[in-house]
PDB file of C-alpha atoms in Angstrom:
ATOM      1  CA  MET A   1      30.479  48.123 124.098  1.00  0.00           C
ATOM      2  CA  LYS A   2      31.895  45.693 126.662  1.00  0.00           C
ATOM      3  CA  LYS A   3      32.194  42.009 125.825  1.00  0.00           C
ATOM      4  CA  GLY A   4      32.123  39.198 128.377  1.00  0.00           C
ATOM      5  CA  PHE A   5      29.921  36.807 130.288  1.00  0.00           C
ATOM      6  CA  THR A   6      27.148  37.836 132.601  1.00  0.00           C
ATOM      7  CA  LEU A   7      27.010  36.608 136.155  1.00  0.00           C
ATOM      8  CA  ILE A   8      24.013  34.410 135.315  1.00  0.00           C
ATOM      9  CA  GLU A   9      25.886  32.708 132.472  1.00  0.00           C
ATOM     10  CA  LEU A  10      28.855  31.988 134.741  1.00  0.00           C
ATOM     11  CA  LEU A  11      26.588  30.617 137.483  1.00  0.00           C
ATOM     12  CA  VAL A  12      24.864  28.305 134.995  1.00  0.00           C
ATOM     13  CA  VAL A  13      28.221  26.929 133.821  1.00  0.00           C
ATOM     14  CA  VAL A  14      29.410  26.385 137.410  1.00  0.00           C
ATOM     15  CA  LEU A  15      26.111  24.686 138.249  1.00  0.00           C
ATOM     16  CA  ILE A  16      26.385  22.331 135.265  1.00  0.00           C
ATOM     17  CA  ILE A  17      29.980  21.424 136.197  1.00  0.00           C
ATOM     18  CA  GLY A  18      28.870  20.788 139.789  1.00  0.00           C
ATOM     19  CA  ILE A  19      26.062  18.470 138.695  1.00  0.00           C
ATOM     20  CA  LEU A  20      28.352  16.516 136.366  1.00  0.00           C
ATOM     21  CA  SER A  21      30.939  16.167 139.148  1.00  0.00           C
ATOM     22  CA  ALA A  22      28.335  14.917 141.614  1.00  0.00           C
ATOM     23  CA  ILE A  23      27.316  12.187 139.177  1.00  0.00           C
ATOM     24  CA  ALA A  24      30.748  11.233 137.845  1.00  0.00           C
ATOM     25  CA  LEU A  25      32.836  11.151 141.041  1.00  0.00           C
ATOM     26  CA  PRO A  26      31.003   8.267 142.790  1.00  0.00           C
ATOM     27  CA  GLN A  27      31.087   6.234 139.565  1.00  0.00           C
ATOM     28  CA  TYR A  28      34.803   6.889 139.187  1.00  0.00           C
ATOM     29  CA  THR A  29      35.500   5.944 142.812  1.00  0.00           C
ATOM     30  CA  THR A  30      33.597   2.662 142.428  1.00  0.00           C
ATOM     31  CA  ALA A  31      35.413   1.825 139.189  1.00  0.00           C
ATOM     32  CA  VAL A  32      38.809   2.452 140.798  1.00  0.00           C
ATOM     33  CA  GLU A  33      37.912   0.297 143.815  1.00  0.00           C
ATOM     34  CA  LYS A  34      36.718  -2.530 141.558  1.00  0.00           C
ATOM     35  CA  ALA A  35      40.050  -2.420 139.736  1.00  0.00           C
ATOM     36  CA  ARG A  36      41.975  -2.519 143.017  1.00  0.00           C
ATOM     37  CA  SER A  37      39.905  -5.442 144.289  1.00  0.00           C
ATOM     38  CA  SER A  38      40.685  -7.498 141.190  1.00  0.00           C
ATOM     39  CA  GLU A  39      44.276  -7.860 142.415  1.00  0.00           C
ATOM     40  CA  ALA A  40      43.018  -9.368 145.689  1.00  0.00           C
ATOM     41  CA  ILE A  41      40.535 -11.628 143.893  1.00  0.00           C
ATOM     42  CA  THR A  42      43.318 -12.981 141.670  1.00  0.00           C
ATOM     43  CA  LEU A  43      45.509 -13.662 144.709  1.00  0.00           C
ATOM     44  CA  MET A  44      42.545 -15.318 146.463  1.00  0.00           C
ATOM     45  CA  GLY A  45      42.318 -17.925 143.708  1.00  0.00           C
ATOM     46  CA  THR A  46      46.058 -18.534 143.641  1.00  0.00           C
ATOM     47  CA  LEU A  47      46.196 -18.943 147.421  1.00  0.00           C
ATOM     48  CA  ARG A  48      43.170 -21.232 147.438  1.00  0.00           C
ATOM     49  CA  TYR A  49      44.688 -23.694 144.977  1.00  0.00           C
ATOM     50  CA  ALA A  50      48.098 -23.597 146.669  1.00  0.00           C
ATOM     51  CA  ALA A  51      46.448 -24.414 150.025  1.00  0.00           C
ATOM     52  CA  GLU A  52      44.479 -27.266 148.424  1.00  0.00           C
ATOM     53  CA  ARG A  53      47.669 -28.711 146.902  1.00  0.00           C
ATOM     54  CA  TYR A  54      49.321 -28.502 150.314  1.00  0.00           C
ATOM     55  CA  ARG A  55      46.357 -30.301 151.918  1.00  0.00           C
ATOM     56  CA  LEU A  56      46.470 -33.054 149.292  1.00  0.00           C
ATOM     57  CA  GLN A  57      50.207 -33.559 149.922  1.00  0.00           C
ATOM     58  CA  THR A  58      50.132 -33.464 153.727  1.00  0.00           C
ATOM     59  CA  GLY A  59      46.566 -34.318 154.720  1.00  0.00           C
ATOM     60  CA  TYR A  60      45.884 -31.018 156.495  1.00  0.00           C
ATOM     61  CA  TRP A  61      45.647 -27.310 155.781  1.00  0.00           C
ATOM     62  CA  PRO A  62      48.687 -25.039 156.109  1.00  0.00           C
ATOM     63  CA  ASP A  63      49.029 -23.321 159.476  1.00  0.00           C
ATOM     64  CA  SER A  64      47.568 -19.854 159.897  1.00  0.00           C
ATOM     65  CA  ASN A  65      49.612 -17.242 158.031  1.00  0.00           C
ATOM     66  CA  ASP A  66      52.176 -19.880 156.940  1.00  0.00           C
ATOM     67  CA  PHE A  67      52.903 -18.848 153.368  1.00  0.00           C
ATOM     68  CA  GLU A  68      56.449 -20.199 153.338  1.00  0.00           C
ATOM     69  CA  SER A  69      55.294 -23.821 153.122  1.00  0.00           C
ATOM     70  CA  LEU A  70      53.139 -23.177 150.048  1.00  0.00           C
ATOM     71  CA  ASP A  71      54.435 -23.735 146.535  1.00  0.00           C
ATOM     72  CA  ILE A  72      53.809 -20.118 145.567  1.00  0.00           C
ATOM     73  CA  GLU A  73      55.424 -16.863 146.544  1.00  0.00           C
ATOM     74  CA  MET A  74      53.003 -14.482 148.202  1.00  0.00           C
ATOM     75  CA  PRO A  75      53.722 -10.756 147.803  1.00  0.00           C
ATOM     76  CA  LYS A  76      54.984  -8.709 150.720  1.00  0.00           C
ATOM     77  CA  TYR A  77      54.460  -5.006 151.217  1.00  0.00           C
ATOM     78  CA  THR A  78      56.526  -2.598 153.284  1.00  0.00           C
ATOM     79  CA  PRO A  79      54.742   0.706 153.997  1.00  0.00           C
ATOM     80  CA  THR A  80      56.714   3.898 153.392  1.00  0.00           C
ATOM     81  CA  GLY A  81      58.723   4.789 156.477  1.00  0.00           C
ATOM     82  CA  SER A  82      58.455   1.295 157.954  1.00  0.00           C
ATOM     83  CA  SER A  83      60.984  -1.500 158.108  1.00  0.00           C
ATOM     84  CA  THR A  84      58.408  -4.217 158.707  1.00  0.00           C
ATOM     85  CA  ALA A  85      56.911  -6.040 155.741  1.00  0.00           C
ATOM     86  CA  SER A  86      53.585  -7.825 155.869  1.00  0.00           C
ATOM     87  CA  TYR A  87      51.961 -10.217 153.449  1.00  0.00           C
ATOM     88  CA  GLY A  88      49.707  -8.573 150.941  1.00  0.00           C
ATOM     89  CA  THR A  89      49.914  -5.715 148.489  1.00  0.00           C
ATOM     90  CA  LYS A  90      49.861  -1.944 148.609  1.00  0.00           C
ATOM     91  CA  ASN A  91      46.062  -2.087 148.720  1.00  0.00           C
ATOM     92  CA  PHE A  92      45.352  -5.205 150.833  1.00  0.00           C
ATOM     93  CA  SER A  93      46.760  -7.009 153.849  1.00  0.00           C
ATOM     94  CA  LEU A  94      46.425 -10.790 153.953  1.00  0.00           C
ATOM     95  CA  THR A  95      45.698 -13.177 156.810  1.00  0.00           C
ATOM     96  CA  THR A  96      44.805 -16.863 156.763  1.00  0.00           C
ATOM     97  CA  THR A  97      43.493 -19.454 159.198  1.00  0.00           C
ATOM     98  CA  GLY A  98      44.037 -23.166 158.866  1.00  0.00           C
ATOM     99  CA  GLY A  99      46.160 -25.912 160.423  1.00  0.00           C
ATOM    100  CA  LYS A 100      46.095 -29.603 161.253  1.00  0.00           C
ATOM    101  CA  THR A 101      42.806 -29.539 163.146  1.00  0.00           C
ATOM    102  CA  ALA A 102      40.977 -27.044 160.920  1.00  0.00           C
ATOM    103  CA  THR A 103      38.021 -28.195 158.860  1.00  0.00           C
ATOM    104  CA  ASN A 104      38.461 -25.357 156.387  1.00  0.00           C
ATOM    105  CA  TYR A 105      41.003 -22.841 155.177  1.00  0.00           C
ATOM    106  CA  VAL A 106      40.082 -19.160 155.219  1.00  0.00           C
ATOM    107  CA  ASN A 107      42.005 -16.343 153.578  1.00  0.00           C
ATOM    108  CA  THR A 108      41.032 -12.749 154.228  1.00  0.00           C
ATOM    109  CA  PHE A 109      42.123  -9.723 152.238  1.00  0.00           C
ATOM    110  CA  THR A 110      41.505  -6.523 154.182  1.00  0.00           C
ATOM    111  CA  ARG A 111      41.600  -3.135 152.477  1.00  0.00           C
ATOM    112  CA  ARG A 112      44.541  -1.197 153.918  1.00  0.00           C
ATOM    113  CA  SER A 113      42.998   2.269 153.608  1.00  0.00           C
ATOM    114  CA  GLY A 114      40.040   4.105 152.242  1.00  0.00           C
ATOM    115  CA  ASN A 115      36.861   2.072 151.966  1.00  0.00           C
ATOM    116  CA  VAL A 116      36.729  -0.627 154.632  1.00  0.00           C
ATOM    117  CA  TYR A 117      35.847  -4.101 153.379  1.00  0.00           C
ATOM    118  CA  ASN A 118      37.166  -7.664 153.461  1.00  0.00           C
ATOM    119  CA  LEU A 119      37.308 -10.216 150.653  1.00  0.00           C
ATOM    120  CA  ILE A 120      37.161 -13.721 152.148  1.00  0.00           C
ATOM    121  CA  THR A 121      37.507 -17.200 150.664  1.00  0.00           C
ATOM    122  CA  THR A 122      36.561 -20.249 152.745  1.00  0.00           C
ATOM    123  CA  VAL A 123      37.704 -23.584 151.309  1.00  0.00           C
ATOM    124  CA  ASN A 124      36.266 -26.792 152.782  1.00  0.00           C
ATOM    125  CA  THR A 125      37.975 -30.171 152.860  1.00  0.00           C
ATOM    126  CA  ASP A 126      35.645 -31.458 150.140  1.00  0.00           C
ATOM    127  CA  GLY A 127      37.088 -28.807 147.787  1.00  0.00           C
ATOM    128  CA  THR A 128      34.086 -26.496 147.760  1.00  0.00           C
ATOM    129  CA  ALA A 129      34.771 -22.829 148.287  1.00  0.00           C
ATOM    130  CA  LYS A 130      32.702 -19.790 149.133  1.00  0.00           C
ATOM    131  CA  ARG A 131      33.757 -16.222 148.552  1.00  0.00           C
ATOM    132  CA  THR A 132      32.215 -13.402 150.537  1.00  0.00           C
ATOM    133  CA  CYS A 133      32.657  -9.682 150.880  1.00  0.00           C
ATOM    134  CA  THR A 134      31.988  -7.945 154.187  1.00  0.00           C
ATOM    135  CA  GLY A 135      32.083  -4.296 155.140  1.00  0.00           C
ATOM    136  CA  ASP A 136      30.859  -1.464 152.924  1.00  0.00           C
ATOM    137  CA  GLU A 137      27.690  -3.050 151.506  1.00  0.00           C
ATOM    138  CA  ALA A 138      27.353  -0.829 148.443  1.00  0.00           C
ATOM    139  CA  LEU A 139      30.986  -1.322 147.513  1.00  0.00           C
ATOM    140  CA  CYS A 140      30.845  -5.088 148.114  1.00  0.00           C
ATOM    141  CA  ASN A 141      27.823  -5.364 145.842  1.00  0.00           C
ATOM    142  CA  ALA A 142      29.591  -3.312 143.162  1.00  0.00           C
ATOM    143  CA  ILE A 143      32.740  -5.443 143.343  1.00  0.00           C
ATOM    144  CA  THR A 144      30.853  -8.750 143.297  1.00  0.00           C
ATOM    145  CA  ALA A 145      28.096  -7.753 140.843  1.00  0.00           C
ATOM    146  CA  GLY A 146      25.514  -8.058 143.620  1.00  0.00           C
ATOM    147  CA  HIS A 147      26.765 -11.405 144.980  1.00  0.00           C
ATOM    148  CA  ALA A 148      28.615 -10.204 148.079  1.00  0.00           C
ATOM    149  CA  THR A 149      27.574 -13.108 150.276  1.00  0.00           C
ATOM    150  CA  ASP A 150      26.559 -16.007 148.028  1.00  0.00           C
ATOM    151  CA  GLY A 151      30.010 -16.732 146.557  1.00  0.00           C
ATOM    152  CA  GLU A 152      28.871 -16.568 142.930  1.00  0.00           C
ATOM    153  CA  TRP A 153      31.474 -14.063 141.772  1.00  0.00           C
TER     154      TRP A 153
END
């Protein structure tokens, strides 16, 4: 008497594994992206308050992409095989707009690879700020708990 699994039994097991993978993989991908975005969200807050301190000291916003004049040290990232560093992290590049004539200060964290989205903070001269997420709508809503555009995250 031979012992072993029948073809039907093996197909059922493969089918169950396939169904579990189809459910689990998107959830895992979203969880990983939310964790990566938390680094940008933390830097957004730090940069916002540093820019506000600069404005209170000088009377105007820092110039676009001028991180050297701020009282914080912004991270720089050098991609593998490159000799040029840019502001940001392994996961996000950072750009800002501001200056003497600007009415607000905007910092934008752009995802370097993978899912394409931007995390943006706009700070007005009255101190109010709005955070938005643009790009992949489903991912933005997951990262911001459904508040991608209203700044409540």
